[in-house]
PDB file of C-alpha atoms and ligand atoms in Angstrom:
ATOM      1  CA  UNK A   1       0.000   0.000   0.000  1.00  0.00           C
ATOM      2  CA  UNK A   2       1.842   3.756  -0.979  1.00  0.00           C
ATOM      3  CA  UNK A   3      -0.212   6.286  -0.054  1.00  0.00           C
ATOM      4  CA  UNK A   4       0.949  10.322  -0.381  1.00  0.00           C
ATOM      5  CA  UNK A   5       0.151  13.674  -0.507  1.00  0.00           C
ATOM      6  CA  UNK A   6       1.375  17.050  -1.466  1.00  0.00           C
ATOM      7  CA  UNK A   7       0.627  20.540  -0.150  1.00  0.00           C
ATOM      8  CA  UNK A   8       2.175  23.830  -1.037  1.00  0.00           C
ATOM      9  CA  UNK A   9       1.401  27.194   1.848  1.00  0.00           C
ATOM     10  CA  UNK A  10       2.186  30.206   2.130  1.00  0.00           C
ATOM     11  CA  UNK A  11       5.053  30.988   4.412  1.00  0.00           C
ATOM     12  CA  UNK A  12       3.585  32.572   7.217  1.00  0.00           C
ATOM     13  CA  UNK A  13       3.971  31.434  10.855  1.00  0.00           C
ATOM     14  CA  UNK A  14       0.762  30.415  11.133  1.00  0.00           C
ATOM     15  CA  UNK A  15       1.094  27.601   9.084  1.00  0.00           C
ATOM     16  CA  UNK A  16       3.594  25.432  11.118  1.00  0.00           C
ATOM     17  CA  UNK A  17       1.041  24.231  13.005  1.00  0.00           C
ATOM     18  CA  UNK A  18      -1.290  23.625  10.427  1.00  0.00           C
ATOM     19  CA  UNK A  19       1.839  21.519   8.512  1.00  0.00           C
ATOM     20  CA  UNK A  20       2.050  19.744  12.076  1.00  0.00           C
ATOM     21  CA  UNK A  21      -1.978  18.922  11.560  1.00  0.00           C
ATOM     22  CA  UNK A  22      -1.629  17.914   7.791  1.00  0.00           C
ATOM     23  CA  UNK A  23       0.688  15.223   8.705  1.00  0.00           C
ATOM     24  CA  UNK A  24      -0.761  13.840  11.353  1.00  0.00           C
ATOM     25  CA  UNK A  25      -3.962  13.253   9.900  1.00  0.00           C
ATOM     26  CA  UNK A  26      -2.286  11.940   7.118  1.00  0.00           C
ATOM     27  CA  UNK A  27      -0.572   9.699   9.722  1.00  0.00           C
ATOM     28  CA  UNK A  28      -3.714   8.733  11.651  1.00  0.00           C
ATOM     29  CA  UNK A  29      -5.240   5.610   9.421  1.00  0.00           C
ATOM     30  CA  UNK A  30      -2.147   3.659  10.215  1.00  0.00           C
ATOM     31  CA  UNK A  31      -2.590   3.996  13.894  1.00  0.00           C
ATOM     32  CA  UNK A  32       0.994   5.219  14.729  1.00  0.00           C
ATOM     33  CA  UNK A  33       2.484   5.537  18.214  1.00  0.00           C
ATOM     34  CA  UNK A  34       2.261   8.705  20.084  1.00  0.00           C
ATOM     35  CA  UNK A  35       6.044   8.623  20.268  1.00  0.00           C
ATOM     36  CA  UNK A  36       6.058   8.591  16.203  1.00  0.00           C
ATOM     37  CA  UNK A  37       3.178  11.373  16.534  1.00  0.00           C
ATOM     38  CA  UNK A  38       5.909  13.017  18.167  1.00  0.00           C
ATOM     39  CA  UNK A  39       8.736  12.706  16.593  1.00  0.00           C
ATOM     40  CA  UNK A  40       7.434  13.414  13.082  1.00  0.00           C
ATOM     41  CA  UNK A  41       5.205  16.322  14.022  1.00  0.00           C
ATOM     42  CA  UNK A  42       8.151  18.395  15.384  1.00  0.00           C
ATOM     43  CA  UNK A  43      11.183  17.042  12.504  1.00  0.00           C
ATOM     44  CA  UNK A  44       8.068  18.647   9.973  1.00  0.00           C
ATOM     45  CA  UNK A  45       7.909  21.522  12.338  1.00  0.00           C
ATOM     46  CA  UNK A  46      11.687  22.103  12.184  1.00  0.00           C
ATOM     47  CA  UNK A  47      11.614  22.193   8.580  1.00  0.00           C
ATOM     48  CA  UNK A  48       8.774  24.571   7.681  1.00  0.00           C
ATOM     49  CA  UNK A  49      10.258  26.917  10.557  1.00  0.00           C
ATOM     50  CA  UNK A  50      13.392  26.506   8.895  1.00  0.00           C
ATOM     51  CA  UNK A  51      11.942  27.063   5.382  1.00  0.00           C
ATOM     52  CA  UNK A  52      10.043  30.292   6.634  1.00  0.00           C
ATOM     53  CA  UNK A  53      12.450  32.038   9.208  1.00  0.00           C
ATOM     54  CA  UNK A  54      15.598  31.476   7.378  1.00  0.00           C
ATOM     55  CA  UNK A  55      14.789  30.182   3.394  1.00  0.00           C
ATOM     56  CA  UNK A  56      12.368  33.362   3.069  1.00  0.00           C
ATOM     57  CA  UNK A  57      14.254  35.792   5.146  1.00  0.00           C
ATOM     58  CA  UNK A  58      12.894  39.385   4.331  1.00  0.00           C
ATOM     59  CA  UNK A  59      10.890  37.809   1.334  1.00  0.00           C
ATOM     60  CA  UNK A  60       7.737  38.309   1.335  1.00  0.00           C
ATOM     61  CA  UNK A  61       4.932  35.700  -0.700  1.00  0.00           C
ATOM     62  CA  UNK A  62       7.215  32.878  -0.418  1.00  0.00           C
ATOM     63  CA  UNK A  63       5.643  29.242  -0.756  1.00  0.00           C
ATOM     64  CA  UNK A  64       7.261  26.058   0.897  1.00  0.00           C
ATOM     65  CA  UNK A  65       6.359  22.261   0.263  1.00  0.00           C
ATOM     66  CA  UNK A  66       5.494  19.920   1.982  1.00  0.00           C
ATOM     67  CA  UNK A  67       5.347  15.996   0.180  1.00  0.00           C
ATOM     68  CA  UNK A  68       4.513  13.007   2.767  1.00  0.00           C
ATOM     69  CA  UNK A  69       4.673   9.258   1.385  1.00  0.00           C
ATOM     70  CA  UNK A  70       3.874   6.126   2.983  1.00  0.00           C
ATOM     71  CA  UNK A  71       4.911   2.833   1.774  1.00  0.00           C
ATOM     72  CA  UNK A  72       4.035   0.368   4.188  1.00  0.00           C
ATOM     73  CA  UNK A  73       5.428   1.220   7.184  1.00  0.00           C
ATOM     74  CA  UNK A  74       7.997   3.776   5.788  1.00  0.00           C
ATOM     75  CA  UNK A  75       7.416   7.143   6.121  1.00  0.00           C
ATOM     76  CA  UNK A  76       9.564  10.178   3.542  1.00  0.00           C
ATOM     77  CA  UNK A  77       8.937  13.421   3.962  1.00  0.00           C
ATOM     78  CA  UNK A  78      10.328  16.569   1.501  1.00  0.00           C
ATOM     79  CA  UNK A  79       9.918  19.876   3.105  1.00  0.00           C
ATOM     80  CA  UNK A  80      11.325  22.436  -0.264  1.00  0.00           C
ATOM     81  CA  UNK A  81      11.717  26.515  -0.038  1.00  0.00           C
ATOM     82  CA  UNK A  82      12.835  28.735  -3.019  1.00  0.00           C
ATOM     83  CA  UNK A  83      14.802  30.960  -0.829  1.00  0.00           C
ATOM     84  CA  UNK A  84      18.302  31.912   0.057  1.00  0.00           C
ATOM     85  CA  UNK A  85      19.701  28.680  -0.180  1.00  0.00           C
ATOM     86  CA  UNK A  86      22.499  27.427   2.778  1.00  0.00           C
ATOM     87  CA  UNK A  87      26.014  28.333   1.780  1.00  0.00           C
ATOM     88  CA  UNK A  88      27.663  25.569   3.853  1.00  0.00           C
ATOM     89  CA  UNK A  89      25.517  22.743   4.539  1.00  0.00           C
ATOM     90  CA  UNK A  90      28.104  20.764   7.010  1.00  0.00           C
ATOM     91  CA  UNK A  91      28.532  23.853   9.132  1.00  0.00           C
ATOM     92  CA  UNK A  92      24.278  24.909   9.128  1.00  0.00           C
ATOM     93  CA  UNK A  93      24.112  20.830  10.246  1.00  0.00           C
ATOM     94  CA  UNK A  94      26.329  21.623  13.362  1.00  0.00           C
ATOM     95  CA  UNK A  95      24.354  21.547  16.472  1.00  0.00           C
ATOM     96  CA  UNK A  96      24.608  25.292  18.225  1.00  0.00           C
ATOM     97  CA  UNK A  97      24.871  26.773  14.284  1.00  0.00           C
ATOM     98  CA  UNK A  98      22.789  29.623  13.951  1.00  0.00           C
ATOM     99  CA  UNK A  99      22.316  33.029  11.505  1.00  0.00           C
ATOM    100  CA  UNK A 100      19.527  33.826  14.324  1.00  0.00           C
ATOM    101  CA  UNK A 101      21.287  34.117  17.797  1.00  0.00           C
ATOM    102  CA  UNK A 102      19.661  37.849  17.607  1.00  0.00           C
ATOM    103  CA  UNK A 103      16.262  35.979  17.629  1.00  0.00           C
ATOM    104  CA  UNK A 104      16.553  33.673  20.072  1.00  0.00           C
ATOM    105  CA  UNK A 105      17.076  30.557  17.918  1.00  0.00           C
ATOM    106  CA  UNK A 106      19.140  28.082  19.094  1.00  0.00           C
ATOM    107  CA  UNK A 107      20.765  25.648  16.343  1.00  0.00           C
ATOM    108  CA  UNK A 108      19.502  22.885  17.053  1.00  0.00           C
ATOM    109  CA  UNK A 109      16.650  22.525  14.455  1.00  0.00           C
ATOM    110  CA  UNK A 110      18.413  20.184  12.409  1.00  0.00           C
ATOM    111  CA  UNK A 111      20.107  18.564  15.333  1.00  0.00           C
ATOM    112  CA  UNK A 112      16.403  17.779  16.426  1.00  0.00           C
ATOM    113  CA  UNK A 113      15.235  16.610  13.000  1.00  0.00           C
ATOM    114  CA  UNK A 114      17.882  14.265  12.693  1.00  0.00           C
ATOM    115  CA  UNK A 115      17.366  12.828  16.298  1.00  0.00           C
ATOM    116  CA  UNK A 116      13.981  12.516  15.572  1.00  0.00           C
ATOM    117  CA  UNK A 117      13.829  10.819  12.314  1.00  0.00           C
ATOM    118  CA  UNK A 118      15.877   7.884  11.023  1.00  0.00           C
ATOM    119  CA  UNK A 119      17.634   9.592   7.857  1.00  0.00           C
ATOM    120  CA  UNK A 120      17.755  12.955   7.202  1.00  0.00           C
ATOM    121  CA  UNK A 121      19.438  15.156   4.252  1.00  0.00           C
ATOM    122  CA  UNK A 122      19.335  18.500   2.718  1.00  0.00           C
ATOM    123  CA  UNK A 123      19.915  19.981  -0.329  1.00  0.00           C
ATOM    124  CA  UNK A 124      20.558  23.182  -0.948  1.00  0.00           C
ATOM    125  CA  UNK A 125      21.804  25.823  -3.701  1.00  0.00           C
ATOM    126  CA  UNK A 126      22.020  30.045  -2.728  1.00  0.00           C
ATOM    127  CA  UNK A 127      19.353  31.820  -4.676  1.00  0.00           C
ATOM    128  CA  UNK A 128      17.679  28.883  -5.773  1.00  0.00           C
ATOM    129  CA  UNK A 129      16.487  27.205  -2.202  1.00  0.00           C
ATOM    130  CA  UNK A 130      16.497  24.350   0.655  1.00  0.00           C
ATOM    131  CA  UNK A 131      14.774  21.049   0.046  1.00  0.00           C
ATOM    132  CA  UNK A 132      15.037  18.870   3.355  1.00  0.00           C
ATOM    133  CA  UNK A 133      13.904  15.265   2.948  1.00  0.00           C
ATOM    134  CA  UNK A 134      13.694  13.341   6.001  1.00  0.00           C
ATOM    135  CA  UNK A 135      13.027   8.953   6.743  1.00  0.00           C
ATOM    136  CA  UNK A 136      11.176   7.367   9.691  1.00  0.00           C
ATOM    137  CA  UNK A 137      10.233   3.759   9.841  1.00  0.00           C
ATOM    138  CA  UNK A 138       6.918   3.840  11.859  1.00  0.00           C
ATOM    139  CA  UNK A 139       6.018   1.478  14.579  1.00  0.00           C
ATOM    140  CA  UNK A 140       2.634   0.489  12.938  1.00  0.00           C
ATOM    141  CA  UNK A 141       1.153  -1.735  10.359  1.00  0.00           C
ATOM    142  CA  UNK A 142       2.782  -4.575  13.066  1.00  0.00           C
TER     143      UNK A 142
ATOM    144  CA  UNK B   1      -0.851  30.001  23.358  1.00  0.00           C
ATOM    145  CA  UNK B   2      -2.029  30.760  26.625  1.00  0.00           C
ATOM    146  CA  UNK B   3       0.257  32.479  29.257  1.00  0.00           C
ATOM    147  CA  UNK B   4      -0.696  32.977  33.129  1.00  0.00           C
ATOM    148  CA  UNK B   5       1.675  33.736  36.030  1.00  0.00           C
ATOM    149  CA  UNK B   6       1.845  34.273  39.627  1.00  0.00           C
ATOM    150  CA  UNK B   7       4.416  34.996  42.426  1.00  0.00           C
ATOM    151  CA  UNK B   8       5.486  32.989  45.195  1.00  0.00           C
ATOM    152  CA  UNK B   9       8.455  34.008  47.141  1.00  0.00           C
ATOM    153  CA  UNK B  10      10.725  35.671  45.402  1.00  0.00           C
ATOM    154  CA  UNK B  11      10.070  32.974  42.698  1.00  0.00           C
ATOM    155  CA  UNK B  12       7.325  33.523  39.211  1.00  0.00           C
ATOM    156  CA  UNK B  13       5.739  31.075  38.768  1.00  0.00           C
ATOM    157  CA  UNK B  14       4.707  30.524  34.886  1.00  0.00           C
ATOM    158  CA  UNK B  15       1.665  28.666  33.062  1.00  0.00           C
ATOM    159  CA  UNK B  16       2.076  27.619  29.098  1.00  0.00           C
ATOM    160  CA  UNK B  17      -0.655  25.967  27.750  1.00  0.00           C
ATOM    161  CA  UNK B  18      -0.826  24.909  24.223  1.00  0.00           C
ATOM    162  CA  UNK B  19       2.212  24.262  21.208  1.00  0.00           C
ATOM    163  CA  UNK B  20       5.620  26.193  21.562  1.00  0.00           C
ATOM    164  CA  UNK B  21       6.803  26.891  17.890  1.00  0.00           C
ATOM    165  CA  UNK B  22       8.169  29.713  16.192  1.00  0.00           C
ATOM    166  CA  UNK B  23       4.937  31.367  15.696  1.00  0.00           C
ATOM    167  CA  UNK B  24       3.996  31.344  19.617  1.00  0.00           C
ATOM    168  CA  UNK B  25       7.596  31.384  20.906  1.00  0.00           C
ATOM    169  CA  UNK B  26       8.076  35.333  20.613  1.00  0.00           C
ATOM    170  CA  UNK B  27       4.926  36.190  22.329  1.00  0.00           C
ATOM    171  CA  UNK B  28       5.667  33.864  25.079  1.00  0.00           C
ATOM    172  CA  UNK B  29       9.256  35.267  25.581  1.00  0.00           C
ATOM    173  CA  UNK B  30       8.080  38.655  25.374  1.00  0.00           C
ATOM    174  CA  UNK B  31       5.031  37.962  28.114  1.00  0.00           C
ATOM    175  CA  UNK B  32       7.326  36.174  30.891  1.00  0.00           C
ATOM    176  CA  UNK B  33       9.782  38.750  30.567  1.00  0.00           C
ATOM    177  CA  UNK B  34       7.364  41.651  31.268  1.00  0.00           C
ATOM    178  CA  UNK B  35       6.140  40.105  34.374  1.00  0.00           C
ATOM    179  CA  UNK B  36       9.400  38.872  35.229  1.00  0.00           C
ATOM    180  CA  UNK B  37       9.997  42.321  35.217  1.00  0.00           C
ATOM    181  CA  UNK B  38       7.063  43.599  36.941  1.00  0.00           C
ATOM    182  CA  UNK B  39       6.970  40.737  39.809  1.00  0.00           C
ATOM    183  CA  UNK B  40      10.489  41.692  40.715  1.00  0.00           C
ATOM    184  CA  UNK B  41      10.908  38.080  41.545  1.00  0.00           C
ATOM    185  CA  UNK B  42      14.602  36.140  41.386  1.00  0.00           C
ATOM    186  CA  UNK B  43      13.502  33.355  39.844  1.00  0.00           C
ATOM    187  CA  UNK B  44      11.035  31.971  37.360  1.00  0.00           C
ATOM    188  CA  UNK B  45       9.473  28.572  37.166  1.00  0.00           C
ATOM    189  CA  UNK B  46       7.448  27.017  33.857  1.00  0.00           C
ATOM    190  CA  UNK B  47       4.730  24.457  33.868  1.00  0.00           C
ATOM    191  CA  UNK B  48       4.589  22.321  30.810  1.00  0.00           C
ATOM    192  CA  UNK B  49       2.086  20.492  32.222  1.00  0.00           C
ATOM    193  CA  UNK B  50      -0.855  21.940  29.812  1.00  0.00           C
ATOM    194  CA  UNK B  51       2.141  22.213  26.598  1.00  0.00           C
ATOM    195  CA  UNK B  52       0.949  20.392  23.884  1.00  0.00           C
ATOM    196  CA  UNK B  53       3.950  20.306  21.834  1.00  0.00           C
ATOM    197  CA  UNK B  54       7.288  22.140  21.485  1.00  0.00           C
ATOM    198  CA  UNK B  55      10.242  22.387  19.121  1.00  0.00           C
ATOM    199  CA  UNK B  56      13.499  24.239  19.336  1.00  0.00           C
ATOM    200  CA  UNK B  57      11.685  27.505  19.255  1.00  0.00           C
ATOM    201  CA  UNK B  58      11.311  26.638  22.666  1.00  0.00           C
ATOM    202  CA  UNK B  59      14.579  25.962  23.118  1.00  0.00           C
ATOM    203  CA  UNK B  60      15.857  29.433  21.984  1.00  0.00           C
ATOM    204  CA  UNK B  61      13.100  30.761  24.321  1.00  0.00           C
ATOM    205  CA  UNK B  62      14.006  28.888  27.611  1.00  0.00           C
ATOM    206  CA  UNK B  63      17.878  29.694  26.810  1.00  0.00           C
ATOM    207  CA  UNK B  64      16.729  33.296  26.720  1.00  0.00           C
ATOM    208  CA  UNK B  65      14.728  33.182  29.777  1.00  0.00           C
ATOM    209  CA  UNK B  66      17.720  31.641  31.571  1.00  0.00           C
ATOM    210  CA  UNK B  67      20.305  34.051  30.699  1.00  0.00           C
ATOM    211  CA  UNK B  68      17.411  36.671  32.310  1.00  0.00           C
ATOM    212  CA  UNK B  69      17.513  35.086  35.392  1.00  0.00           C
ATOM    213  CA  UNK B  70      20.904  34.746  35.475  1.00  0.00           C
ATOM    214  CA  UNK B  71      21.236  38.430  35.800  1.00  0.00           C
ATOM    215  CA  UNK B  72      19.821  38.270  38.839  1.00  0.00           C
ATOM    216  CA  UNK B  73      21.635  35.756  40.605  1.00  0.00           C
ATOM    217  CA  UNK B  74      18.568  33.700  39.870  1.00  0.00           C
ATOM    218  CA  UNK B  75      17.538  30.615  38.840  1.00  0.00           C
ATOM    219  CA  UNK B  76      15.056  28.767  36.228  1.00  0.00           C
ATOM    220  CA  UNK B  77      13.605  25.372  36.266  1.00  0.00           C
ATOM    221  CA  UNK B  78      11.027  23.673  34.171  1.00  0.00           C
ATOM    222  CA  UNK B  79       8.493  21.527  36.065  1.00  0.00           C
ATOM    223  CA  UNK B  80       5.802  18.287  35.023  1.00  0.00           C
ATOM    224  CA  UNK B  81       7.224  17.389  31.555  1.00  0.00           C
ATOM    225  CA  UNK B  82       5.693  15.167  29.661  1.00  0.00           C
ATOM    226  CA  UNK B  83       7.162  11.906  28.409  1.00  0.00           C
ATOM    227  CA  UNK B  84       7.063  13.258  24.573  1.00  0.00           C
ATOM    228  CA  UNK B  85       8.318  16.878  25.546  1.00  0.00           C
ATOM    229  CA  UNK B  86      11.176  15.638  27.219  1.00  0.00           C
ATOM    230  CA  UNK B  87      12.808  14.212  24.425  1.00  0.00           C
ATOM    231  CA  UNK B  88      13.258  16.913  23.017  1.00  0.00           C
ATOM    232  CA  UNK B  89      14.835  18.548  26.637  1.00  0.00           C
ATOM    233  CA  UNK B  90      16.971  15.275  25.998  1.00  0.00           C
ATOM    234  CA  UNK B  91      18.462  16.006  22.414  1.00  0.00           C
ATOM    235  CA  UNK B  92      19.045  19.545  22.768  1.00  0.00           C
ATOM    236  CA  UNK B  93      20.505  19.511  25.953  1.00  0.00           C
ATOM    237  CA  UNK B  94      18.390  21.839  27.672  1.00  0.00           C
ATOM    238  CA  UNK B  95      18.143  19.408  30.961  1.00  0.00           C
ATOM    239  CA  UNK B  96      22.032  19.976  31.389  1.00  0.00           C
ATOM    240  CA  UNK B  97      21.332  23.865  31.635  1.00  0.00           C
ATOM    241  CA  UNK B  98      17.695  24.422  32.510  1.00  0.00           C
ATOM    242  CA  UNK B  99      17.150  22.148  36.152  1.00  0.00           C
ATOM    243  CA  UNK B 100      13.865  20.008  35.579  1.00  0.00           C
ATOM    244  CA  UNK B 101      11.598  18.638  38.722  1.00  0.00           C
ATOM    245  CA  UNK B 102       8.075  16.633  38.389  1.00  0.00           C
ATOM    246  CA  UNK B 103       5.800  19.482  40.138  1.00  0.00           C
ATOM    247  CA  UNK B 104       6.149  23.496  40.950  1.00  0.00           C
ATOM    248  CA  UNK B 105       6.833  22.350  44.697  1.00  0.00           C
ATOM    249  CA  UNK B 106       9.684  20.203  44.089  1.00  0.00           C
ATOM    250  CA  UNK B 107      11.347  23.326  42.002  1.00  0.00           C
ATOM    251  CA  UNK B 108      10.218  25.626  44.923  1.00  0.00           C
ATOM    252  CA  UNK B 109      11.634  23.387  47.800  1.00  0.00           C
ATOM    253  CA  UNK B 110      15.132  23.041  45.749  1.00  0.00           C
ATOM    254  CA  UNK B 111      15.096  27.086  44.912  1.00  0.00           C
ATOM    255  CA  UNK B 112      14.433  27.434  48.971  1.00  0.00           C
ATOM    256  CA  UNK B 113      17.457  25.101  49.964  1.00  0.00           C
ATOM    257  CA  UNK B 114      19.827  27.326  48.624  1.00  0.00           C
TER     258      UNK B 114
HETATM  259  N1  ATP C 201      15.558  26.518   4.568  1.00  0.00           N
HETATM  260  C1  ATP C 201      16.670  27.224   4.888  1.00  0.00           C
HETATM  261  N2  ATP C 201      17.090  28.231   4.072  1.00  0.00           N
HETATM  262  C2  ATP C 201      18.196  28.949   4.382  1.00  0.00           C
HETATM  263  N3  ATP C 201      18.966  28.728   5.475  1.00  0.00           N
HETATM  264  C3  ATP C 201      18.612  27.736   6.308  1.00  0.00           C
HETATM  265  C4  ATP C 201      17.449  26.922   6.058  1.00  0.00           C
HETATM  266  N4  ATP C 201      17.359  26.007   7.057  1.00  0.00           N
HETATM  267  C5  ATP C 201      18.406  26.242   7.872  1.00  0.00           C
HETATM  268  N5  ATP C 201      19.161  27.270   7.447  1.00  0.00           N
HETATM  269  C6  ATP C 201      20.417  27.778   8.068  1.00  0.00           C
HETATM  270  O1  ATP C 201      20.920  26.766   8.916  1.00  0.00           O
HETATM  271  C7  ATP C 201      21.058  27.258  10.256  1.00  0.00           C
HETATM  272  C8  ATP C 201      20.807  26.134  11.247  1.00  0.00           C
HETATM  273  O2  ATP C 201      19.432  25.708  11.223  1.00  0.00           O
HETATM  274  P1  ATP C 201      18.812  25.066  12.533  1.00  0.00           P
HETATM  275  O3  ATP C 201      17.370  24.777  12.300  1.00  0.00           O
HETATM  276  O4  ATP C 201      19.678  23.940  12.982  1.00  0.00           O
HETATM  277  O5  ATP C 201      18.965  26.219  13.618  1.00  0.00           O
HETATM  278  P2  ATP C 201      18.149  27.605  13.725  1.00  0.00           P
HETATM  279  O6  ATP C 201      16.934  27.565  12.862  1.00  0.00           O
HETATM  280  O7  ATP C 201      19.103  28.720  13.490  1.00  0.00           O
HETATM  281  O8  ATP C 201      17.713  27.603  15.256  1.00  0.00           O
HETATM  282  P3  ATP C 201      16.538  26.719  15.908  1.00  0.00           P
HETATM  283  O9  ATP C 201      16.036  25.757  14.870  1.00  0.00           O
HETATM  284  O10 ATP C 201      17.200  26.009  17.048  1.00  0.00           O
HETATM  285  O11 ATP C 201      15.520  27.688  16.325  1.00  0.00           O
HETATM  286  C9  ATP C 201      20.101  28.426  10.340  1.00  0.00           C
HETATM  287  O12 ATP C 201      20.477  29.363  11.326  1.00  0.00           O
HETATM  288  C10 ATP C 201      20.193  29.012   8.933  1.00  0.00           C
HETATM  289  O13 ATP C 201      21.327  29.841   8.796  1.00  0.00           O
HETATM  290 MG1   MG C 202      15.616  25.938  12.873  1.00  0.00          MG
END
């Protein structure tokens, strides 16, 4: 069984927590654990946050993607922005790296999405934009 | 996002209820450190026990909070966790920095021993 969907939003704060809902329900007819709940609500959360605070910085009508597939038990999720682009992916993947200390951010949003998830890489190009895509093998379907 | 928060000793003591993320996280910062400054308190203690979910825009925001109390001579602790928050206290570290206790009375007693 595959199932999938694909949403595209406009980046605004207010829609991290409607991504957080979008998966979830999408999650919700395989009965996962509340720890999976969890863990996949906030790596998606990291990843819009990321897509909006930093991909779209001082852009305004910026739209990120989000793309969720199930296959059997295996979850991939591809969160894309067509921002700014990361300069030096090794050194944005460093936990405590931040371009926000100003704004209280702490760097560990990809720190969190890796711990969270089971694979987790990122593309990126400046002035073209992020794409994140992220793995979790789910504790349902047995 | 809902905020409350009262004084006990020279402590605040802070209600969350509802998800910590990026969109909530700078109102929340902003509204415990206006009545931190009002209640003229040392310390400041958070409740989690109504947070429905967090990510590290809380983290940012707790790390800010602490350095706040820190001026003071203060102290912060987080209080009644939940099992799925507290991985996240885990991963980032935060329980190294920020001192965690199951209820507000445990964090008071500790805050009172020193
Ligand atoms: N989509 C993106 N577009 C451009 N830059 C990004 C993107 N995602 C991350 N970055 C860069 O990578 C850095 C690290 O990201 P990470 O999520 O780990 O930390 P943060 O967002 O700065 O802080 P936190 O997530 O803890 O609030 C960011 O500060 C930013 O410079
Ligand atoms: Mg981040």
């Amino acid at each position: 069984m595959e199932n999938r969907f694909h949403m595209e939003f406009s980046a605004v704060s207010e829609n991290e927590s409607f991504a957080r809902l979008c998966i979830s329900a999408f999650l919700l007819p395989c009965d996962p654990t509340v720890n999976d709940m969890t863990d996949i609500k906030t790596a998606v959360s990291e990843a819009v946050t990321n897509a909006i605070i930093h991909g779209y910085e001082g852009v305004e009508n910026g739209i990120v993607t989000l793309d969720a597939r199930l296959e059997k038990n295996i979850l991939h999720i591809k969160v894309s922005d067509t921002g700014k682009g990361i300069a030096n992916i090794e050194e944005a993947r460093k936990p405590l790296f931040t371009t926000g200390s100003d704004r209280e951010r702490s760097g560990m949003g990809f720190t969190v999405m890796e711990a969270f998830t089971d694979k987790m890489a990122v593309e990126s190009e400046v002035g073209k934009g992020t794409t994140v895509t992220m793995q979790k093998r789910l504790k349902c379907y047995g | 996002m809902k905020l409350k928060s009262r004084k006990k000793y020279n402590t605040l003591l802070v209600t969350l209820s509802g998800d910590i993320d990026h969109h909530s996280a700078q109102e929340i910062s902003e509204g415990i450190a206006r009545d931190f400054r009002h209640s003229h308190c040392k310390n400041i203690i958070i409740n989690f026990s109504d947070v429905s979910f967090m990510d590290s825009s809380g983290i940012g925001m707790l790390i800010g909070r602490y350095k706040e109390t820190e001026i003071f001579g203060g102290r912060l602790a987080a209080v009644s966790i939940s099992r799925e928050l507290m991985k996240i206290f885990k991963v980032s570290g935060l329980y190294k920095i920020i001192n965690c206790y199951d209820n507000e009375n445990l964090a008071l007693e500790a805050f009172r021993g020193e």
